[in-house]
Coordinates of C-alpha atoms in Angstrom, one line a residue:
Chain V
M99 CA -30.0 -11.7 9.0
N100 CA -27.5 -8.9 8.2
I101 CA -23.9 -9.5 8.8
V102 CA -21.1 -7.0 8.4
G103 CA -17.5 -7.5 9.2
I104 CA -13.8 -6.8 8.5
S105 CA -11.0 -8.9 7.5
A106 CA -7.3 -8.1 8.1
C107 CA -4.2 -10.2 8.1
V108 CA -0.7 -9.5 9.1
A109 CA 0.9 -9.0 5.6
G110 CA -2.4 -7.7 4.2
I111 CA -1.7 -9.5 0.9
A112 CA -3.5 -12.8 0.7
H113 CA -5.3 -14.1 3.9
T114 CA -7.4 -11.0 4.1
Y115 CA -9.0 -11.6 0.8
I116 CA -9.5 -15.3 1.1
A117 CA -11.2 -14.8 4.5
K118 CA -13.4 -12.1 2.9
K119 CA -14.5 -14.4 0.1
K120 CA -15.1 -17.4 2.3
L121 CA -17.1 -15.3 4.7
I122 CA -19.3 -14.0 1.9
Q123 CA -19.8 -17.5 0.3
A124 CA -20.8 -19.2 3.6
G125 CA -23.0 -16.2 4.6
E126 CA -24.9 -16.0 1.4
Q127 CA -25.2 -19.8 1.3
A128 CA -27.1 -19.7 4.7
G129 CA -29.2 -17.0 3.3
H130 CA -27.8 -13.9 4.9
K131 CA -26.9 -10.6 3.7
I132 CA -23.2 -10.1 4.4
H133 CA -20.8 -7.3 3.7
I134 CA -17.1 -7.5 4.4
E135 CA -14.6 -4.6 4.5
T136 CA -11.0 -5.4 4.0
Q137 CA -8.0 -3.6 5.5
G138 CA -5.0 -4.7 3.6
T139 CA -1.6 -3.5 2.3
I140 CA -3.6 -1.8 -0.5
G141 CA -5.7 0.2 2.0
T142 CA -9.3 -0.2 2.9
E143 CA -11.7 -1.5 0.4
D144 CA -15.4 -2.2 0.3
A145 CA -15.8 0.1 3.4
L146 CA -18.9 -0.4 5.5
T147 CA -21.4 2.4 5.5
P148 CA -23.0 3.7 8.7
E149 CA -26.3 2.5 7.4
E150 CA -25.0 -1.2 6.8
I151 CA -23.5 -1.2 10.3
E152 CA -26.8 0.3 11.8
A153 CA -28.7 -2.6 10.1
A154 CA -26.5 -5.4 11.1
D155 CA -27.5 -8.1 13.5
I156 CA -24.0 -9.1 14.1
V157 CA -20.5 -8.0 13.4
V158 CA -17.7 -10.5 12.5
L159 CA -14.1 -9.4 12.8
A160 CA -11.8 -11.9 11.0
V161 CA -8.6 -10.1 12.1
D162 CA -5.0 -10.9 13.1
I163 CA -4.0 -7.3 13.7
Q164 CA -5.2 -4.1 15.2
I165 CA -7.9 -2.7 12.9
K166 CA -9.2 0.8 12.1
G167 CA -12.4 2.1 13.1
K168 CA -13.5 -0.6 15.5
E169 CA -15.5 2.0 17.5
R170 CA -18.1 2.1 14.7
F171 CA -19.3 -1.2 16.2
D172 CA -19.9 0.1 19.7
G173 CA -23.1 -1.3 21.1
K174 CA -23.2 -4.1 18.5
K175 CA -22.7 -7.9 19.1
I176 CA -19.2 -8.7 17.9
V177 CA -17.5 -11.9 17.2
E178 CA -13.8 -11.6 16.8
I179 CA -11.7 -14.5 15.4
P180 CA -8.4 -15.0 13.5
T181 CA -8.5 -15.0 9.6
E182 CA -7.6 -18.7 9.7
V183 CA -11.0 -19.6 11.3
A184 CA -12.8 -17.8 8.5
I185 CA -10.6 -19.5 6.0
H186 CA -10.8 -23.0 7.4
S187 CA -14.3 -23.3 8.8
P188 CA -16.6 -20.5 7.4
T189 CA -19.7 -22.5 7.6
A190 CA -19.4 -23.3 11.3
L191 CA -18.4 -19.7 11.9
V192 CA -21.6 -18.5 10.2
K193 CA -23.7 -20.9 12.4
K194 CA -22.0 -19.5 15.5
L195 CA -22.8 -15.9 14.4
E196 CA -26.5 -17.0 14.0
E197 CA -26.6 -18.4 17.6
I198 CA -24.9 -15.3 19.0
A199 CA -27.2 -12.9 17.1
Q200 CA -30.2 -14.7 18.4
K201 CA -29.2 -14.7 22.0
E202 CA -30.8 -11.7 23.8
Chain C
M200 CA -19.1 -13.7 -25.3
M201 CA -17.7 -16.0 -22.6
E202 CA -14.4 -16.2 -24.5
G203 CA -14.1 -12.5 -24.6
V204 CA -14.4 -12.3 -20.9
K205 CA -12.0 -15.0 -20.4
K206 CA -9.4 -13.5 -22.6
M207 CA -9.8 -10.1 -20.9
A208 CA -9.2 -11.7 -17.5
S209 CA -6.2 -13.6 -18.6
R210 CA -4.7 -10.5 -20.2
K211 CA -5.0 -8.7 -16.9
I212 CA -3.3 -11.4 -14.9
D213 CA -0.4 -11.4 -17.5
G214 CA 1.1 -8.5 -15.4
I215 CA 1.7 -10.8 -12.4
L216 CA 1.7 -14.4 -13.7
N217 CA 2.7 -16.2 -16.9
E218 CA 3.5 -19.8 -18.1
R219 CA 7.2 -19.2 -17.3
L220 CA 6.4 -18.7 -13.7
I221 CA 4.5 -22.0 -13.4
D222 CA 6.3 -25.3 -12.7
L223 CA 4.1 -28.4 -12.6
D224 CA 6.9 -30.8 -12.1
L225 CA 8.7 -28.9 -9.3
V226 CA 11.2 -31.1 -7.5
A227 CA 11.1 -30.3 -3.8
R228 CA 11.3 -32.5 -0.6
N229 CA 10.6 -29.7 1.8
K230 CA 9.3 -26.2 2.3
R231 CA 12.7 -24.6 1.7
E232 CA 13.4 -26.5 -1.5
A233 CA 10.0 -25.5 -2.8
I234 CA 10.4 -21.9 -2.0
E235 CA 13.9 -21.8 -3.5
G236 CA 12.7 -23.4 -6.8
L237 CA 10.1 -20.8 -7.2
V238 CA 12.3 -18.0 -6.4
D239 CA 14.7 -19.3 -9.0
R240 CA 11.9 -18.9 -11.6
L241 CA 11.2 -15.2 -10.5
Y242 CA 14.9 -14.6 -10.7
E243 CA 15.3 -16.1 -14.1
V244 CA 12.6 -13.8 -15.4
G245 CA 14.1 -10.8 -13.7
N246 CA 11.2 -10.2 -11.2
V247 CA 13.5 -10.9 -8.2
T248 CA 17.0 -9.3 -8.1
D249 CA 18.5 -11.0 -5.1
R250 CA 17.6 -14.6 -4.4
E251 CA 18.8 -14.9 -0.8
D252 CA 17.4 -11.7 0.4
F253 CA 14.0 -12.5 -1.0
I254 CA 14.1 -16.1 0.5
K255 CA 15.0 -14.6 3.9
D256 CA 11.9 -12.3 3.7
V257 CA 9.5 -15.1 2.7
F258 CA 10.8 -17.1 5.8
E259 CA 10.4 -14.0 8.0
R260 CA 6.7 -14.0 6.9
E261 CA 6.4 -17.8 7.5
K262 CA 7.3 -17.3 11.2
E263 CA 4.3 -14.9 11.6
G264 CA 1.5 -17.5 10.7
V265 CA 0.3 -20.4 8.9
T266 CA 0.4 -20.2 5.1
G267 CA -0.9 -23.6 4.2
I268 CA -4.6 -22.8 3.5
G269 CA -5.8 -26.5 3.4
N270 CA -6.6 -28.7 0.4
H271 CA -2.8 -29.2 -0.2
I272 CA -2.3 -25.6 -1.1
A273 CA 0.2 -23.1 0.4
I274 CA 0.4 -19.3 -0.2
P275 CA 3.8 -18.1 1.2
H276 CA 4.6 -14.5 0.5
G277 CA 7.2 -11.9 0.9
K278 CA 7.3 -8.1 0.6
S279 CA 10.9 -7.2 -0.2
D280 CA 13.4 -4.8 -1.7
A281 CA 14.7 -7.8 -3.6
V282 CA 11.5 -7.8 -5.7
K283 CA 11.6 -5.8 -8.7
A284 CA 8.2 -6.7 -10.2
T285 CA 5.2 -7.8 -7.9
S286 CA 4.3 -11.3 -9.3
I287 CA 3.3 -14.8 -8.5
A288 CA 5.1 -18.1 -9.1
V289 CA 3.2 -21.4 -9.0
G290 CA 4.7 -24.8 -8.2
R291 CA 3.4 -28.3 -7.9
V292 CA 5.2 -31.3 -6.4
K293 CA 4.3 -34.9 -6.9
D294 CA 4.5 -36.0 -3.3
G295 CA 3.1 -33.8 -0.5
I296 CA 5.8 -31.9 1.5
P297 CA 5.4 -31.1 5.2
W298 CA 4.0 -27.5 5.7
E299 CA 2.1 -25.8 8.5
S300 CA -1.5 -26.1 7.2
L301 CA -4.9 -25.3 8.5
D302 CA -6.0 -28.8 7.8
R303 CA -2.6 -30.4 8.9
E304 CA -2.3 -31.9 5.6
P305 CA 1.0 -31.9 3.5
V306 CA 1.2 -29.4 0.6
R307 CA 1.4 -30.1 -3.2
V308 CA 0.7 -26.7 -4.7
V309 CA 2.8 -23.7 -3.5
I310 CA 1.6 -20.3 -4.8
L311 CA 4.4 -17.9 -4.0
F312 CA 3.4 -14.1 -3.8
A313 CA 6.4 -11.7 -4.4
V314 CA 5.6 -8.1 -3.5
R315 CA 7.7 -5.2 -4.3
N316 CA 8.3 -3.1 -1.2
A317 CA 7.7 0.2 -2.8
D318 CA 4.8 -0.6 -5.0
T319 CA 3.6 2.7 -6.1
T320 CA 0.6 1.8 -8.2
N321 CA -1.4 -0.6 -6.2
V322 CA -2.6 -2.1 -9.5
H323 CA -0.5 -5.3 -8.9
L324 CA -1.5 -5.5 -5.2
K325 CA -5.1 -5.5 -6.4
L326 CA -4.4 -8.3 -8.8
L327 CA -2.8 -10.4 -6.0
S328 CA -5.9 -9.9 -3.7
E329 CA -8.0 -11.1 -6.7
V330 CA -5.8 -14.2 -7.0
A331 CA -6.2 -14.7 -3.2
M332 CA -10.1 -14.5 -3.6
A333 CA -9.9 -17.2 -6.4
L334 CA -8.4 -19.5 -3.8
A335 CA -11.5 -19.3 -1.6
D336 CA -13.2 -21.8 -4.0
D337 CA -12.9 -25.4 -3.2
D338 CA -13.3 -26.6 -6.8
T339 CA -10.6 -24.2 -7.8
L340 CA -8.1 -25.8 -5.4
K341 CA -9.1 -29.2 -6.6
R342 CA -8.3 -28.3 -10.2
L343 CA -5.0 -26.8 -9.2
L344 CA -4.0 -30.1 -8.0
E345 CA -5.3 -32.0 -11.1
T346 CA -4.7 -30.0 -14.2
D347 CA -1.6 -30.3 -16.4
D348 CA -2.6 -27.3 -18.5
K349 CA -0.7 -24.1 -17.4
K350 CA -3.3 -22.1 -19.2
E351 CA -6.0 -23.6 -17.0
I352 CA -4.0 -22.7 -14.0
I353 CA -3.7 -19.0 -15.1
H354 CA -7.4 -19.0 -15.9
L355 CA -8.3 -20.5 -12.5
L356 CA -6.3 -17.9 -10.7
S357 CA -7.7 -15.1 -12.7
Q358 CA -11.3 -15.8 -12.3
E359 CA -12.0 -13.0 -9.7
M360 CA -10.6 -10.5 -12.2
N361 CA -13.0 -8.5 -14.3

């Protein structure tokens, strides 16, 4: 399936990027296509395109703060968790994304 | 070919981390002593201009959330006027010290991120984010606990840089 998401932590220095990498690793390992945008101190990187969002089966928000552009996901299935869940148990999180994406 | 790639990566990380900022025999019984020990290193090389100010900022950040990322690794960080050059200091203690951690385990490797308040370039922040991404790899975390080679530590932390 197609997963898109955002990671963003309080300081925007470290957790944001660990969470991103962990999500990508776990998502790809489970055979999914995954793209994660980061919103950190440095600004927004790897911004999601409207096409990617359109094609997504599920949206994962690994965020500890208010993020920019949440309205882009209106009408999508969204799973929102703190960055620490993505860092500590990414594989279980991806499983949960699969379950929620499949539910009608 | 691989050698060339490795060398380039390590040159890039030179801007934020070098062997003088790594202490594999850090002596600390608790979080405060570990952070103080690493701040001393940053102060000695001139990257931090005011020890107490920076330590205060790091502990402010500690209040906002857990910095132990599991596997005995912690990544405290502070953004502060007391930082003159954005950089990283790495310390390893022999016996685990108590630390708020995602897996509730004690911490042996502390990677302290010192961020300059008005970093105008973003180049250094980008390097820090690449160090963070390297920490998403469990094998990397394992090697950080094992190796006695500072060059390997630098290489491990720079593997996401290209």
